[in-house]
CSV table of C-alpha atoms and ligand atoms in Angstrom, one decimal:
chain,number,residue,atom,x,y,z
A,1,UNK,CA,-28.5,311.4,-172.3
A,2,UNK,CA,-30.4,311.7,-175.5
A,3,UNK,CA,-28.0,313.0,-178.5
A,4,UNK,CA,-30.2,316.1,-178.9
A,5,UNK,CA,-29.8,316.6,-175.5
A,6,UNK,CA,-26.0,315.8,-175.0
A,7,UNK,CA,-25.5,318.4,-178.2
A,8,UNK,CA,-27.7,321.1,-177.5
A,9,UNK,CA,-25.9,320.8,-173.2
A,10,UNK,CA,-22.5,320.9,-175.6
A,11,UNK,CA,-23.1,323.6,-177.9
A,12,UNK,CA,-24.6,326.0,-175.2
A,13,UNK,CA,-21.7,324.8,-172.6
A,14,UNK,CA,-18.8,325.7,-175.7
A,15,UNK,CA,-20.9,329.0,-176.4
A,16,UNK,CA,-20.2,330.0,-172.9
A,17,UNK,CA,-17.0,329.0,-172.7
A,18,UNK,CA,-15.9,331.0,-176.0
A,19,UNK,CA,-17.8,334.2,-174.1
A,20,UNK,CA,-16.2,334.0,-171.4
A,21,UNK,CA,-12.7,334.5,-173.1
A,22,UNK,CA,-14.1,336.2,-175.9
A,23,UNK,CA,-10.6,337.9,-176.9
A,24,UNK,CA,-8.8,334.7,-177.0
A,25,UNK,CA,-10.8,333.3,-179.4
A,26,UNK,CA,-12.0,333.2,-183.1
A,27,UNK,CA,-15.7,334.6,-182.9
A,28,UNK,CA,-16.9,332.0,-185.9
A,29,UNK,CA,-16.4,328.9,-183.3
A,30,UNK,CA,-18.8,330.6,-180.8
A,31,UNK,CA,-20.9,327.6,-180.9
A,32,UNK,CA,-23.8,328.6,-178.5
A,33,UNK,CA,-24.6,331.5,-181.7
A,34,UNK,CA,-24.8,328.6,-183.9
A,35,UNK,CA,-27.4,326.6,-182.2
A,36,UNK,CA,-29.4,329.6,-182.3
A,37,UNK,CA,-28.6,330.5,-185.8
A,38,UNK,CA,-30.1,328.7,-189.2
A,39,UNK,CA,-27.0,328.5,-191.3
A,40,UNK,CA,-29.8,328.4,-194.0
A,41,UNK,CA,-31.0,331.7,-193.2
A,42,UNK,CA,-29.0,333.6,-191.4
A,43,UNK,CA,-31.9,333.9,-188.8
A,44,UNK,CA,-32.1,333.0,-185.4
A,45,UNK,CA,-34.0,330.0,-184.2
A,46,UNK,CA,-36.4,328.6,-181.3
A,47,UNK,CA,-34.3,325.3,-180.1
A,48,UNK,CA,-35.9,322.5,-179.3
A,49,UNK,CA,-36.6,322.2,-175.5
A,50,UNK,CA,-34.2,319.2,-174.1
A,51,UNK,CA,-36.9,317.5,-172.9
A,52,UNK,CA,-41.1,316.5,-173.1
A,53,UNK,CA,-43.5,319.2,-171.7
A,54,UNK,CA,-44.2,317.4,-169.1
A,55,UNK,CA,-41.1,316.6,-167.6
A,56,UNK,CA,-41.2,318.9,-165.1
A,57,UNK,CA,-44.2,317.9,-163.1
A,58,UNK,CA,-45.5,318.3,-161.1
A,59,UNK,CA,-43.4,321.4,-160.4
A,60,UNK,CA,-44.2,323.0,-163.7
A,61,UNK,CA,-47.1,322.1,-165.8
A,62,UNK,CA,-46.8,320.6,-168.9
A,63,UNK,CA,-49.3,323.8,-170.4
A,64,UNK,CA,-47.0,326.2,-168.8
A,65,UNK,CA,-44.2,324.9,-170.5
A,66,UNK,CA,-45.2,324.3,-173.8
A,67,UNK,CA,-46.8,328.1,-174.2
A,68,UNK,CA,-43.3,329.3,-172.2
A,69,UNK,CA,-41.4,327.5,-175.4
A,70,UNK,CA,-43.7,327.9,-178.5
A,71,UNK,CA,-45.6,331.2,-177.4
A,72,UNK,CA,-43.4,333.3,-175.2
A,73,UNK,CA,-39.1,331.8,-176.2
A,74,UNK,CA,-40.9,332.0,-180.1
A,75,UNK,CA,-41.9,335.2,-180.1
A,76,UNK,CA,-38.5,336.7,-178.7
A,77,UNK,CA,-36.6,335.0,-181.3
A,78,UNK,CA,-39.0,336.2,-184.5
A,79,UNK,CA,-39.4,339.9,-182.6
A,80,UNK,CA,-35.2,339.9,-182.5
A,81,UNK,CA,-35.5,338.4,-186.0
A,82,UNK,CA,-37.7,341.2,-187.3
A,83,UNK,CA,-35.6,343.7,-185.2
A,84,UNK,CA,-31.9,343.0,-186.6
A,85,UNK,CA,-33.6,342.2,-190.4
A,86,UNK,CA,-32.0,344.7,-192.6
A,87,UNK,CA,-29.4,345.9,-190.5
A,88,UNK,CA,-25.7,345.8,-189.9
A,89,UNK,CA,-27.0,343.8,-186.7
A,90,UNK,CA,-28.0,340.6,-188.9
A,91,UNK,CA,-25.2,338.5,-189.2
A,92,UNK,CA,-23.5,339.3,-185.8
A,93,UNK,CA,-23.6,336.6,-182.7
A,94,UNK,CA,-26.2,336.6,-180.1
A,95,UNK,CA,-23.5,337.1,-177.6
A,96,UNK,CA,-21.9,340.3,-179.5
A,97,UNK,CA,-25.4,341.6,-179.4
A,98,UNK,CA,-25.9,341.0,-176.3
A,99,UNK,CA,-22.7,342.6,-174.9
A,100,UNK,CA,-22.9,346.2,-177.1
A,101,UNK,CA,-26.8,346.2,-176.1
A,102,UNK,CA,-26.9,349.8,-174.9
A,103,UNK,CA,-25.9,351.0,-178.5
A,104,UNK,CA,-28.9,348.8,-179.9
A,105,UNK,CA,-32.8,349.6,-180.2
A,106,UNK,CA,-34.7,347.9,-177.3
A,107,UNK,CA,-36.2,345.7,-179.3
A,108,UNK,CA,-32.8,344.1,-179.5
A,109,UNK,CA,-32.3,344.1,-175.7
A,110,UNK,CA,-35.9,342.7,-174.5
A,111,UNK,CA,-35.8,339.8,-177.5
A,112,UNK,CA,-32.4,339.1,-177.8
A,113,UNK,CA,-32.1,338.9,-174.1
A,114,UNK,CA,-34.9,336.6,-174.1
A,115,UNK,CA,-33.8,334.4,-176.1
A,116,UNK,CA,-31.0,333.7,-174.5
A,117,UNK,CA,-32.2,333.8,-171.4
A,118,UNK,CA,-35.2,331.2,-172.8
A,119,UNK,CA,-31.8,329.0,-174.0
A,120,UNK,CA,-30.7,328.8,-171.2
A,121,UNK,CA,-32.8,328.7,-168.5
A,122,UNK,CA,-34.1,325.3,-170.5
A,123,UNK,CA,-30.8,324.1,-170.5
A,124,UNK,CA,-29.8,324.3,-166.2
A,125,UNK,CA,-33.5,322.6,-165.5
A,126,UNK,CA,-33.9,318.4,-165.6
A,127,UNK,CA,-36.0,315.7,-165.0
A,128,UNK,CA,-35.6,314.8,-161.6
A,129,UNK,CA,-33.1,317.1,-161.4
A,130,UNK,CA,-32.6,318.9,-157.5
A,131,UNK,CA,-30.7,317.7,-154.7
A,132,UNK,CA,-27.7,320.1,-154.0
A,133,UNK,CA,-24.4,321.1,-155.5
A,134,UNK,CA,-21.5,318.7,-155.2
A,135,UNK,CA,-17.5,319.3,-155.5
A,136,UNK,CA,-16.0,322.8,-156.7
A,137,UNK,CA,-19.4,324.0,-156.9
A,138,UNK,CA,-20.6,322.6,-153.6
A,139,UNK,CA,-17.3,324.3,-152.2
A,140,UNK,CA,-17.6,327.6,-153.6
A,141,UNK,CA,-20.7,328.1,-152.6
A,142,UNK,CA,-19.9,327.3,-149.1
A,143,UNK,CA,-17.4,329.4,-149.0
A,144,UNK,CA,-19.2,332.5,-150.6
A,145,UNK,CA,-22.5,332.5,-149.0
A,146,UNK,CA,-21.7,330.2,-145.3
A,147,UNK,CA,-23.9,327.3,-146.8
A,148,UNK,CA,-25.9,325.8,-149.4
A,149,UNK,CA,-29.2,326.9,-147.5
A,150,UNK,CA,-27.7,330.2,-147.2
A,151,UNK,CA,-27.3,330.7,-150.9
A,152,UNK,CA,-30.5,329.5,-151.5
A,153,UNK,CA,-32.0,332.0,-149.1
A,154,UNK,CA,-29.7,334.2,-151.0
A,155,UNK,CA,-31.2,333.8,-154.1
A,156,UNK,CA,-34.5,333.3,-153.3
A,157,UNK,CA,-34.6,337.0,-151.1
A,158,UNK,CA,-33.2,337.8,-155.0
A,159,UNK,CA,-36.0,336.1,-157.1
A,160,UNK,CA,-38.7,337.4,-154.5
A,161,UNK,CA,-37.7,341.2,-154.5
A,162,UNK,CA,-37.5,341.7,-158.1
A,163,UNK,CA,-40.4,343.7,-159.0
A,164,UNK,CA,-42.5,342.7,-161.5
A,165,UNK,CA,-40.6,341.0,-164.5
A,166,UNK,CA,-37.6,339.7,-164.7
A,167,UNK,CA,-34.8,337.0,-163.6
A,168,UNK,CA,-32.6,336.2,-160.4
A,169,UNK,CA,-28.9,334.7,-161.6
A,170,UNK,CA,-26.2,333.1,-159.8
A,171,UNK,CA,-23.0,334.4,-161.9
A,172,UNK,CA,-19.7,334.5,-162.1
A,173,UNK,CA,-18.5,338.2,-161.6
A,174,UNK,CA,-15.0,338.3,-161.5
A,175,UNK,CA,-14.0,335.1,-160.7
A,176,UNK,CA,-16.6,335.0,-157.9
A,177,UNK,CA,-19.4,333.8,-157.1
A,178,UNK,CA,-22.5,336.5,-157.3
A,179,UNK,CA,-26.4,336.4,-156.8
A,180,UNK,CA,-28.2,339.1,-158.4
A,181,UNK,CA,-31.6,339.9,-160.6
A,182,UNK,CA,-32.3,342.1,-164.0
A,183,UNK,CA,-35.4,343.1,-164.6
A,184,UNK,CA,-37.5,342.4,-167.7
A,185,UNK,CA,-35.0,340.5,-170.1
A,186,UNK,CA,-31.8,341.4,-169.6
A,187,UNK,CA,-29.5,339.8,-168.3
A,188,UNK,CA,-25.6,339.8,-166.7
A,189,UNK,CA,-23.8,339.2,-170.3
A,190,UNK,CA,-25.8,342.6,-171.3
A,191,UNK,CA,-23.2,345.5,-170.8
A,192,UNK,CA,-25.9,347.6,-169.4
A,193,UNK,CA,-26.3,345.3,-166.2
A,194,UNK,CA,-25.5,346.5,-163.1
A,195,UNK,CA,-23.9,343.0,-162.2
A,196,UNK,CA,-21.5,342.2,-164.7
A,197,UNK,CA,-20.8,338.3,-165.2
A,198,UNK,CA,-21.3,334.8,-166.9
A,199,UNK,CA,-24.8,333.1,-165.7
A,200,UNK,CA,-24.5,329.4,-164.0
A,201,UNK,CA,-28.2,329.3,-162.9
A,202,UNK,CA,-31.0,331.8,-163.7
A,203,UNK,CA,-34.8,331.6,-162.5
A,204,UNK,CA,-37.5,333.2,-164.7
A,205,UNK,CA,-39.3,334.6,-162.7
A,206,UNK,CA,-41.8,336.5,-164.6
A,207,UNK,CA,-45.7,335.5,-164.2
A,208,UNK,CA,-45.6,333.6,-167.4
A,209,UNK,CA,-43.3,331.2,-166.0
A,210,UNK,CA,-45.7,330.6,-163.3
A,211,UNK,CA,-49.3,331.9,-162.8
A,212,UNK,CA,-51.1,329.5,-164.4
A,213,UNK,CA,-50.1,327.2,-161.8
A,214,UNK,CA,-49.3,329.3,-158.9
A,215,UNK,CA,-50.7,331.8,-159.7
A,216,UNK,CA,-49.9,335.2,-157.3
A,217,UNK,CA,-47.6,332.7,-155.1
A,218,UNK,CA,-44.2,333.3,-156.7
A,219,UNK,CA,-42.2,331.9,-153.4
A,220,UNK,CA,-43.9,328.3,-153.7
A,221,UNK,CA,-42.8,328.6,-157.6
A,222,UNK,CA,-39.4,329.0,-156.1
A,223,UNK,CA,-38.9,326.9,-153.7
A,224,UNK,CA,-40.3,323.8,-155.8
A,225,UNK,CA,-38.5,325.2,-158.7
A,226,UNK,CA,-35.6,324.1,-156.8
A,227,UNK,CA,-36.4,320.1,-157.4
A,228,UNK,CA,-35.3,320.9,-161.5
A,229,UNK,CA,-32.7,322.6,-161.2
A,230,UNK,CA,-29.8,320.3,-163.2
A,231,UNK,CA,-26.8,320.9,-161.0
A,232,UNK,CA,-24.6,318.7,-162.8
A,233,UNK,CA,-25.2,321.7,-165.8
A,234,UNK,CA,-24.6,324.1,-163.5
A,235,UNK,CA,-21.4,322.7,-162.3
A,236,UNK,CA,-20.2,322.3,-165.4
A,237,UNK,CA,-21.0,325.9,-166.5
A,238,UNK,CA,-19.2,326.7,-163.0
A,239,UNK,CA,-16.0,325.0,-163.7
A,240,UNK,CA,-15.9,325.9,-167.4
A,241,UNK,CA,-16.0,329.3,-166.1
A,242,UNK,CA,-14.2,330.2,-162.9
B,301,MN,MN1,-40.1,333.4,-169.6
């Protein structure tokens, strides 16, 4: 693994973790809000993706990922910058946004929900990543949904049937494990979700993520989606977790 690569996996992983027992903790050491954060600016910043362009193909295009990262992930982090500018909102953590979101102007939800979203969803895809779950993961999922294929019918019966834009999640909710979508940008951290939880695995599943090459046919996006997905992140999101 490539430095950049093993720190951004490390700072997102610990920013995660610290979410997840958000009272235990000191909120300065949430570490996924720094990544995100110039400490020279106080402004939030586009991370570099973990990987080339084309490292995805020939599942996603190298075009489709570089105007997903510098077009679409850029804008939501300058339209949350411009939104928060000037207010007692600038300064605070993504994830403390994220979590009081229904108190916030929308501009707050739809950009600071995709640039997390943007973060992460970068972050659980690879390289030759696919294959299928292994250990706690592999076992959980078994033992919520019957079997892997199950869950990935699941899921994809998830990403299919949200309408228009928006995201399909496998989260924990509760200790368990839960599929679910949000429309637009939000997402489960937001405390307007329906399905409240931490994210392990999240498809994009609006057309930007796909139409240039798939055009109309979101199912074949999702079903070779699953050849990058990075389950060895997604365990260790799991277990860091549960
Ligand atoms: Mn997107």
């Amino acid at each position: 693994m490539k430095r950049r690569d093993f720190i951004l996996n490390s700072l997102l992983l610990t920013g995660l973790t610290t979410f997840s027992s958000f009272s235990k903790v000191n909120v300065n050491n949430n570490l996924l809000d720094k990544t995100m954060r110039s400490t020279m600016n106080g402004k939030f910043e586009l991370p570099p993706l973990p990987y080339p362009y084309d490292a995805l193909e020939p599942y996603i295009d190298k075009w489709t990922m570089e105007l997903h990262h510098t077009k679409h992930h850029q804008a939501y982090v300058n339209n949350l910058n411009k939104a928060i500018e000037g207010t007692e909102m600038a300064g605070k953590s993504l994830e403390d946004l994220l979590k009081n979101v229904s108190k916030a102007p929308v501009a707050v939800r739809n950009n600071g929900g995709g640039h997390w979203n943007h973060t992460f969803f970068w972050n659980i895809m690879k390289p030759n990543g696919g294959g299928a779950p292994s250990g706690e993961l592999a076992n959980a999922i078994n033992s919520t949904f019957g079997s892997f294929e199950n869950f990935k019918k699941t899921f994809f019966d998830a990403a299919m049937g949200r309408f228009g834009s928006g995201w399909a999640w496998l989260l924990l909710s509760n200790g368990k494990l839960v599929v679910a979508s949000t429309p637009n940008q939000d997402n489960p951290l937001m405390d307007i979700a329906e399905v409240k939880g931490i994210p392990i695995l999240g498809l994009d599943v609006w057309e930007h993520a796909y139409y240039l090459k798939y055009q109309n046919r979101r199912n074949e996006y999702i079903e070779n989606w699953w050849n990058v997905v990075n389950w060895d992140e997604v365990s260790r999101l799991f277990l860091q977790n549960k």
